[in-house]
Amino acid sequence: MSKELPNLNIVKVEPVLLHAPIDTQVMTSFGALTKRAVLLVRVEDGDGAVGWGEVFGNFPMHGAENRAHLIRDYLAPITLAESWDTPAAAFAAMTQATHIMTIQTGEPGAFAQAIAGVDIALWDLAARRAGKPLWRLLGGQGDTIPVYASGLNPRGFEGIVEGKLEEGYTAFKVKIGFGRDTDLAALAGVRRLIGQYRLMTDVNQSWDLETACGNWPEYSQFDLTWIEEPIAADQGLDSWRRIAALPGAPLAAGENLLGDVQFDHYIAAKVLAVVQPDMCKWGGFTKTLPLARRIIAAGQSYCPHFLAGAIGLLASGHCLAAAGGGGMLEIDANPNPLREQLTGGLPAIVDGNMTLPTGAGLGAIPDADFIRDFRSEG
Ligand SMILES: [Mg+2]
């Protein structure tokens, strides 16, 4: 694949931080999103060609500002220092050059997120130079992917669910972990609204092992396609194995795993029916696409985690289309101009599927006027 790519001679790497207010807070069991932050990365080569990436920026509150500084202070100088055969070569150089710094700072996740965003921008640029959509450049078989409406709050979801049904969604995920009464009312309420469509739920790591084992049969009665992150992601494989062995809903996780070694332990242990890497948190295309193929080869389902802006969403869609496997792309159902308006609108949902834009690279670019309106110092 690398031979069809022109060399990347990057002359500019720029973090672009955007903020938008939120009318209705997005609840999770570990905290609420009180404003929207999206950290983009813009790369430019010596011919003036441009690529865009996105860095995970949902939590903590000012994490995106920190990642913007990491890009400016550490990753831009590395990316500008050489001409790269492939984005993967730049990924390896960024990872190697910051390795000790990630240990010293105790911030391996923050650096991994920043590197992921630069990687996505370099792949977008490479595909634009090659004149191909990313999913095609990366070996995908088609441009249409299953999607689901995610991020439903446990209360007040009715209007959003009805709107998403009208838009064409046929799968939904509601957040729980707010106590038994609230949780069961949320599951029953969404199930009632969506009929036989697929329903998933996300505990966001809020149960202990005993609670998870106790709740599993009762919660599974809502015919759930999966229950996500019932316990803390760092609980260890033995705890996850116990939950995976319970009768009832399949088990999903992955947004809080980091690195090939950790993911491969989980894949080999066969504890997760659904594996959910977030390519903007770790890996970009360089690491996430090979990981996705290992997940699928192991008979598990690759369903990208993503809940932020339009660039990261499209990147996640291209990665899923390249990997195949029939997994669903997560799309936040809550209003967010940084997702809905950043690139002038996302593709329509038809019968539960999204067809990716036809242009080269990610197939869409951020709107310059929009960036001017929503840009923050960072
Ligand atoms: Mg989740």
CSV table of C-alpha atoms in Angstrom, one decimal, residues 2-308:
chain,number,residue,atom,x,y,z
A,2,SER,CA,2.8,2.4,0.8
A,3,LYS,CA,4.0,2.5,-2.8
A,4,GLU,CA,0.9,4.2,-4.0
A,5,LEU,CA,1.4,7.0,-1.5
A,6,PRO,CA,3.5,10.1,-2.3
A,7,ASN,CA,6.0,11.0,0.3
A,8,LEU,CA,4.7,13.4,3.0
A,9,ASN,CA,6.8,16.6,3.3
A,10,ILE,CA,4.9,18.4,6.0
A,11,VAL,CA,5.6,22.1,6.5
A,12,LYS,CA,2.9,22.9,9.0
A,13,VAL,CA,1.1,21.1,11.9
A,14,GLU,CA,-1.5,23.2,13.7
A,15,PRO,CA,-3.9,22.3,16.5
A,16,VAL,CA,-7.3,24.0,16.1
A,17,LEU,CA,-9.4,24.0,19.3
A,18,LEU,CA,-13.2,24.6,19.0
A,19,HIS,CA,-15.7,25.0,21.8
A,20,ALA,CA,-19.5,25.1,21.7
A,21,PRO,CA,-22.0,25.6,24.6
A,22,ILE,CA,-24.4,22.8,25.6
A,23,ASP,CA,-28.1,23.5,26.4
A,24,THR,CA,-28.8,20.0,27.9
A,25,GLN,CA,-25.9,18.5,29.7
A,26,VAL,CA,-24.8,15.1,28.4
A,27,MET,CA,-24.8,12.8,31.5
A,28,THR,CA,-22.5,9.9,32.2
A,29,SER,CA,-22.3,7.9,35.4
A,30,PHE,CA,-18.8,9.4,36.1
A,31,GLY,CA,-19.7,13.1,35.2
A,32,ALA,CA,-21.5,15.4,32.8
A,33,LEU,CA,-20.3,17.2,29.7
A,34,THR,CA,-21.0,20.8,30.4
A,35,LYS,CA,-19.6,22.2,27.1
A,36,ARG,CA,-18.4,20.7,23.9
A,37,ALA,CA,-14.7,20.7,23.0
A,38,VAL,CA,-13.2,19.5,19.8
A,39,LEU,CA,-9.5,19.5,19.1
A,40,LEU,CA,-8.7,19.3,15.4
A,41,VAL,CA,-5.3,18.9,13.8
A,42,ARG,CA,-4.5,20.6,10.5
A,43,VAL,CA,-1.4,19.5,8.5
A,44,GLU,CA,-0.1,21.1,5.3
A,45,ASP,CA,2.5,19.8,2.9
A,46,GLY,CA,5.0,21.8,0.8
A,47,ASP,CA,2.6,21.9,-2.2
A,48,GLY,CA,-0.2,23.4,0.0
A,49,ALA,CA,-2.2,20.2,0.3
A,50,VAL,CA,-4.0,19.9,3.6
A,51,GLY,CA,-5.2,17.1,5.9
A,52,TRP,CA,-7.4,17.1,9.0
A,53,GLY,CA,-7.5,15.0,12.1
A,54,GLU,CA,-9.2,15.0,15.5
A,55,VAL,CA,-8.0,14.3,19.0
A,56,PHE,CA,-10.1,12.9,21.8
A,57,GLY,CA,-11.2,16.0,23.9
A,58,ASN,CA,-14.4,15.1,25.8
A,59,PHE,CA,-12.8,14.6,29.2
A,60,PRO,CA,-11.4,16.0,31.5
A,61,MET,CA,-12.7,19.6,31.2
A,62,HIS,CA,-9.6,21.2,29.8
A,63,GLY,CA,-7.9,18.1,28.4
A,64,ALA,CA,-8.2,19.4,24.9
A,65,GLU,CA,-6.1,22.5,25.7
A,66,ASN,CA,-3.4,20.2,27.1
A,67,ARG,CA,-3.4,18.1,24.0
A,68,ALA,CA,-3.2,21.2,21.8
A,69,HIS,CA,0.0,22.2,23.6
A,70,LEU,CA,1.4,18.6,23.3
A,71,ILE,CA,0.9,18.9,19.5
A,72,ARG,CA,2.5,22.3,19.3
A,73,ASP,CA,5.4,21.7,21.6
A,74,TYR,CA,6.3,18.1,20.9
A,75,LEU,CA,4.6,16.5,17.9
A,76,ALA,CA,4.8,19.3,15.3
A,77,PRO,CA,8.7,19.5,15.5
A,78,ILE,CA,8.9,15.7,15.0
A,79,THR,CA,6.5,15.7,12.1
A,80,LEU,CA,8.3,18.6,10.4
A,81,ALA,CA,11.7,17.1,10.8
A,82,GLU,CA,11.6,14.5,8.1
A,83,SER,CA,9.9,13.5,4.9
A,84,TRP,CA,7.7,10.4,5.6
A,85,ASP,CA,7.1,7.4,3.3
A,86,THR,CA,3.8,6.8,5.1
A,87,PRO,CA,1.8,8.2,8.0
A,88,ALA,CA,2.8,5.0,9.8
A,89,ALA,CA,6.4,6.1,9.8
A,90,ALA,CA,5.5,9.4,11.3
A,91,PHE,CA,3.4,7.6,13.9
A,92,ALA,CA,6.3,5.4,14.9
A,93,ALA,CA,8.7,8.4,15.1
A,94,MET,CA,6.2,10.4,17.3
A,95,THR,CA,5.7,7.4,19.6
A,96,GLN,CA,9.4,6.7,19.9
A,97,ALA,CA,10.5,10.3,20.4
A,98,THR,CA,8.0,10.9,23.2
A,99,HIS,CA,8.2,7.6,24.9
A,100,ILE,CA,10.3,8.7,27.9
A,101,MET,CA,8.3,11.9,28.2
A,102,THR,CA,5.0,10.0,28.5
A,103,ILE,CA,6.5,8.0,31.4
A,104,GLN,CA,8.0,11.0,33.1
A,105,THR,CA,4.8,13.0,32.8
A,106,GLY,CA,2.5,10.1,33.7
A,107,GLU,CA,0.5,11.1,30.6
A,108,PRO,CA,0.7,8.2,28.1
A,109,GLY,CA,-3.0,8.7,27.3
A,110,ALA,CA,-2.7,12.4,26.5
A,111,PHE,CA,0.3,11.8,24.2
A,112,ALA,CA,-1.5,8.9,22.6
A,113,GLN,CA,-4.5,11.0,21.9
A,114,ALA,CA,-2.4,13.8,20.4
A,115,ILE,CA,-0.5,11.4,18.2
A,116,ALA,CA,-3.7,9.8,17.0
A,117,GLY,CA,-5.0,13.2,15.8
A,118,VAL,CA,-1.8,14.0,13.9
A,119,ASP,CA,-1.9,10.4,12.4
A,120,ILE,CA,-5.5,10.9,11.1
A,121,ALA,CA,-4.6,14.2,9.5
A,122,LEU,CA,-1.6,12.7,7.8
A,123,TRP,CA,-3.7,9.8,6.4
A,124,ASP,CA,-6.3,12.3,5.2
A,125,LEU,CA,-3.6,14.3,3.4
A,126,ALA,CA,-2.0,11.1,2.0
A,127,ALA,CA,-5.4,9.9,0.6
A,128,ARG,CA,-6.1,13.4,-0.9
A,129,ARG,CA,-2.7,13.3,-2.6
A,130,ALA,CA,-3.6,9.8,-3.9
A,131,GLY,CA,-7.0,11.1,-5.0
A,132,LYS,CA,-8.9,8.3,-3.2
A,133,PRO,CA,-11.4,8.1,-0.3
A,134,LEU,CA,-9.6,6.8,2.7
A,135,TRP,CA,-11.8,3.7,3.1
A,136,ARG,CA,-10.8,2.7,-0.5
A,137,LEU,CA,-7.1,3.6,-0.1
A,138,LEU,CA,-7.1,1.4,3.1
A,139,GLY,CA,-8.5,-1.6,1.3
A,140,GLY,CA,-12.2,-1.4,2.1
A,141,GLN,CA,-14.9,-3.2,0.1
A,142,GLY,CA,-17.7,-0.6,0.3
A,143,ASP,CA,-18.6,2.9,1.5
A,144,THR,CA,-21.8,2.1,3.5
A,145,ILE,CA,-21.6,1.3,7.2
A,146,PRO,CA,-24.2,0.5,9.9
A,147,VAL,CA,-24.6,3.2,12.5
A,148,TYR,CA,-26.3,3.7,15.9
A,149,ALA,CA,-27.6,6.7,17.8
A,150,SER,CA,-25.7,7.0,21.0
A,151,GLY,CA,-25.3,9.1,24.1
A,152,LEU,CA,-29.0,9.0,25.1
A,153,ASN,CA,-29.4,10.4,28.6
A,154,PRO,CA,-31.3,8.2,31.1
A,155,ARG,CA,-34.1,10.8,31.3
A,156,GLY,CA,-35.6,13.2,28.8
A,157,PHE,CA,-34.6,11.1,25.8
A,158,GLU,CA,-38.0,10.9,24.2
A,159,GLY,CA,-37.7,13.8,21.7
A,160,ILE,CA,-34.2,12.8,20.6
A,161,VAL,CA,-35.2,9.2,20.1
A,162,GLU,CA,-38.3,10.2,18.0
A,163,GLY,CA,-36.1,12.5,15.9
A,164,LYS,CA,-33.5,9.9,15.3
A,165,LEU,CA,-36.1,7.3,14.3
A,166,GLU,CA,-37.4,9.9,11.7
A,167,GLU,CA,-33.8,10.5,10.5
A,168,GLY,CA,-33.5,6.8,9.7
A,169,TYR,CA,-31.7,5.3,12.7
A,170,THR,CA,-32.5,1.7,13.6
A,171,ALA,CA,-30.2,1.1,16.6
A,172,PHE,CA,-29.9,3.1,19.9
A,173,LYS,CA,-27.8,3.2,23.0
A,174,VAL,CA,-28.8,4.7,26.4
A,175,LYS,CA,-26.6,5.6,29.3
A,176,ILE,CA,-27.2,3.9,32.6
A,177,GLY,CA,-25.4,3.5,36.0
A,178,PHE,CA,-27.6,6.0,37.7
A,179,GLY,CA,-29.3,3.5,40.1
A,180,ARG,CA,-31.7,0.6,39.5
A,181,ASP,CA,-34.9,2.6,39.2
A,182,THR,CA,-33.6,5.2,36.8
A,183,ASP,CA,-31.8,2.6,34.8
A,184,LEU,CA,-34.7,0.2,34.3
A,185,ALA,CA,-37.1,3.0,33.5
A,186,ALA,CA,-34.6,4.3,30.9
A,187,LEU,CA,-34.2,0.8,29.3
A,188,ALA,CA,-38.0,0.2,29.3
A,189,GLY,CA,-38.7,3.7,28.0
A,190,VAL,CA,-36.3,3.5,25.0
A,191,ARG,CA,-37.3,-0.1,24.3
A,192,ARG,CA,-41.0,1.1,24.1
A,193,LEU,CA,-40.1,3.9,21.7
A,194,ILE,CA,-38.0,1.9,19.3
A,195,GLY,CA,-39.9,-1.4,19.2
A,196,GLN,CA,-37.8,-4.2,17.8
A,197,TYR,CA,-34.9,-2.1,16.8
A,198,ARG,CA,-31.5,-2.8,18.4
A,199,LEU,CA,-31.0,-1.4,21.9
A,200,MET,CA,-27.6,-1.2,23.6
A,201,THR,CA,-26.7,0.3,27.0
A,202,ASP,CA,-23.6,1.8,28.5
A,203,VAL,CA,-22.7,1.7,32.3
A,204,ASN,CA,-19.6,3.8,31.8
A,205,GLN,CA,-17.6,1.7,34.3
A,206,SER,CA,-19.9,2.5,37.3
A,207,TRP,CA,-20.7,-0.9,38.8
A,208,ASP,CA,-18.4,-3.1,40.9
A,209,LEU,CA,-18.2,-6.7,40.0
A,210,GLU,CA,-20.8,-7.9,42.4
A,211,THR,CA,-23.3,-5.3,41.2
A,212,ALA,CA,-22.6,-6.2,37.6
A,213,CYS,CA,-23.2,-9.9,38.2
A,214,GLY,CA,-26.3,-9.1,40.2
A,215,ASN,CA,-27.8,-6.8,37.6
A,216,TRP,CA,-26.9,-8.7,34.4
A,217,PRO,CA,-29.9,-11.0,34.2
A,218,GLU,CA,-32.5,-8.4,35.0
A,219,TYR,CA,-31.0,-5.7,32.7
A,220,SER,CA,-30.6,-8.3,29.9
A,221,GLN,CA,-34.3,-8.8,29.8
A,222,PHE,CA,-34.6,-5.7,27.5
A,223,ASP,CA,-33.2,-7.8,24.6
A,224,LEU,CA,-29.9,-5.8,24.6
A,225,THR,CA,-27.5,-6.1,21.7
A,226,TRP,CA,-24.8,-5.4,24.3
A,227,ILE,CA,-24.1,-4.0,27.8
A,228,GLU,CA,-21.0,-1.7,27.7
A,229,GLU,CA,-18.3,-1.2,30.3
A,230,PRO,CA,-20.2,-2.5,33.4
A,231,ILE,CA,-17.1,-2.3,35.5
A,232,ALA,CA,-13.9,-0.1,35.6
A,233,ALA,CA,-11.8,-0.9,32.5
A,234,ASP,CA,-8.8,-1.5,34.7
A,235,GLN,CA,-10.4,-4.3,36.8
A,236,GLY,CA,-8.4,-7.0,35.3
A,237,LEU,CA,-9.3,-9.8,32.9
A,238,ASP,CA,-10.6,-12.2,35.6
A,239,SER,CA,-13.4,-9.8,36.5
A,240,TRP,CA,-14.3,-9.3,32.9
A,241,ARG,CA,-14.3,-13.1,32.3
A,242,ARG,CA,-16.8,-13.6,35.1
A,243,ILE,CA,-19.2,-11.1,33.5
A,244,ALA,CA,-18.7,-12.5,30.0
A,245,ALA,CA,-19.7,-16.0,31.4
A,246,LEU,CA,-23.1,-14.7,32.7
A,247,PRO,CA,-26.2,-15.6,30.7
A,248,GLY,CA,-27.8,-12.6,29.0
A,249,ALA,CA,-26.5,-9.6,27.0
A,250,PRO,CA,-23.2,-9.7,25.2
A,251,LEU,CA,-20.3,-7.7,26.8
A,252,ALA,CA,-18.7,-4.6,25.1
A,253,ALA,CA,-15.7,-2.4,26.0
A,254,GLY,CA,-12.6,-1.0,24.5
A,255,GLU,CA,-12.8,2.8,24.5
A,256,ASN,CA,-10.6,2.8,27.6
A,257,LEU,CA,-8.0,0.2,26.5
A,258,LEU,CA,-4.8,1.6,25.1
A,259,GLY,CA,-2.1,0.0,23.0
A,260,ASP,CA,-1.6,-3.2,21.0
A,261,VAL,CA,-0.6,-5.3,24.0
A,262,GLN,CA,-3.6,-4.5,26.1
A,263,PHE,CA,-6.1,-4.9,23.2
A,264,ASP,CA,-4.5,-8.2,22.2
A,265,HIS,CA,-4.8,-9.6,25.7
A,266,TYR,CA,-8.5,-8.9,25.6
A,267,ILE,CA,-9.0,-10.3,22.1
A,268,ALA,CA,-7.1,-13.5,23.0
A,269,ALA,CA,-9.1,-13.9,26.3
A,270,LYS,CA,-12.4,-13.8,24.2
A,271,VAL,CA,-14.1,-11.8,27.0
A,272,LEU,CA,-15.6,-9.1,24.8
A,273,ALA,CA,-18.2,-9.8,22.1
A,274,VAL,CA,-17.9,-6.2,21.0
A,275,VAL,CA,-14.6,-4.4,20.9
A,276,GLN,CA,-14.7,-0.6,20.7
A,277,PRO,CA,-11.4,1.2,20.2
A,278,ASP,CA,-11.6,5.0,19.8
A,279,MET,CA,-9.1,5.9,17.1
A,280,CYS,CA,-8.9,9.5,18.4
A,281,LYS,CA,-7.8,8.3,21.8
A,282,TRP,CA,-5.1,5.9,20.6
A,283,GLY,CA,-3.9,4.7,17.3
A,284,GLY,CA,-5.3,6.8,14.5
A,285,PHE,CA,-5.6,4.8,11.3
A,286,THR,CA,-2.1,3.4,11.7
A,287,LYS,CA,-2.9,1.3,14.7
A,288,THR,CA,-6.7,1.1,14.8
A,289,LEU,CA,-7.2,-0.5,11.3
A,290,PRO,CA,-4.9,-3.4,11.9
A,291,LEU,CA,-6.4,-3.8,15.3
A,292,ALA,CA,-9.9,-3.8,13.8
A,293,ARG,CA,-8.8,-6.6,11.5
A,294,ARG,CA,-7.5,-8.6,14.4
A,295,ILE,CA,-10.8,-8.1,16.3
A,296,ILE,CA,-12.8,-9.3,13.3
A,297,ALA,CA,-10.4,-12.3,12.6
A,298,ALA,CA,-10.9,-13.4,16.2
A,299,GLY,CA,-14.7,-13.6,15.6
A,300,GLN,CA,-15.4,-10.5,17.7
A,301,SER,CA,-17.3,-7.4,16.5
A,302,TYR,CA,-15.4,-4.1,15.8
A,303,CYS,CA,-17.7,-1.2,16.7
A,304,PRO,CA,-15.8,2.1,16.8
A,305,HIS,CA,-16.2,4.3,19.8
A,306,PHE,CA,-16.7,8.0,19.0
A,307,LEU,CA,-18.6,10.8,20.6
A,308,ALA,CA,-17.3,14.2,19.4
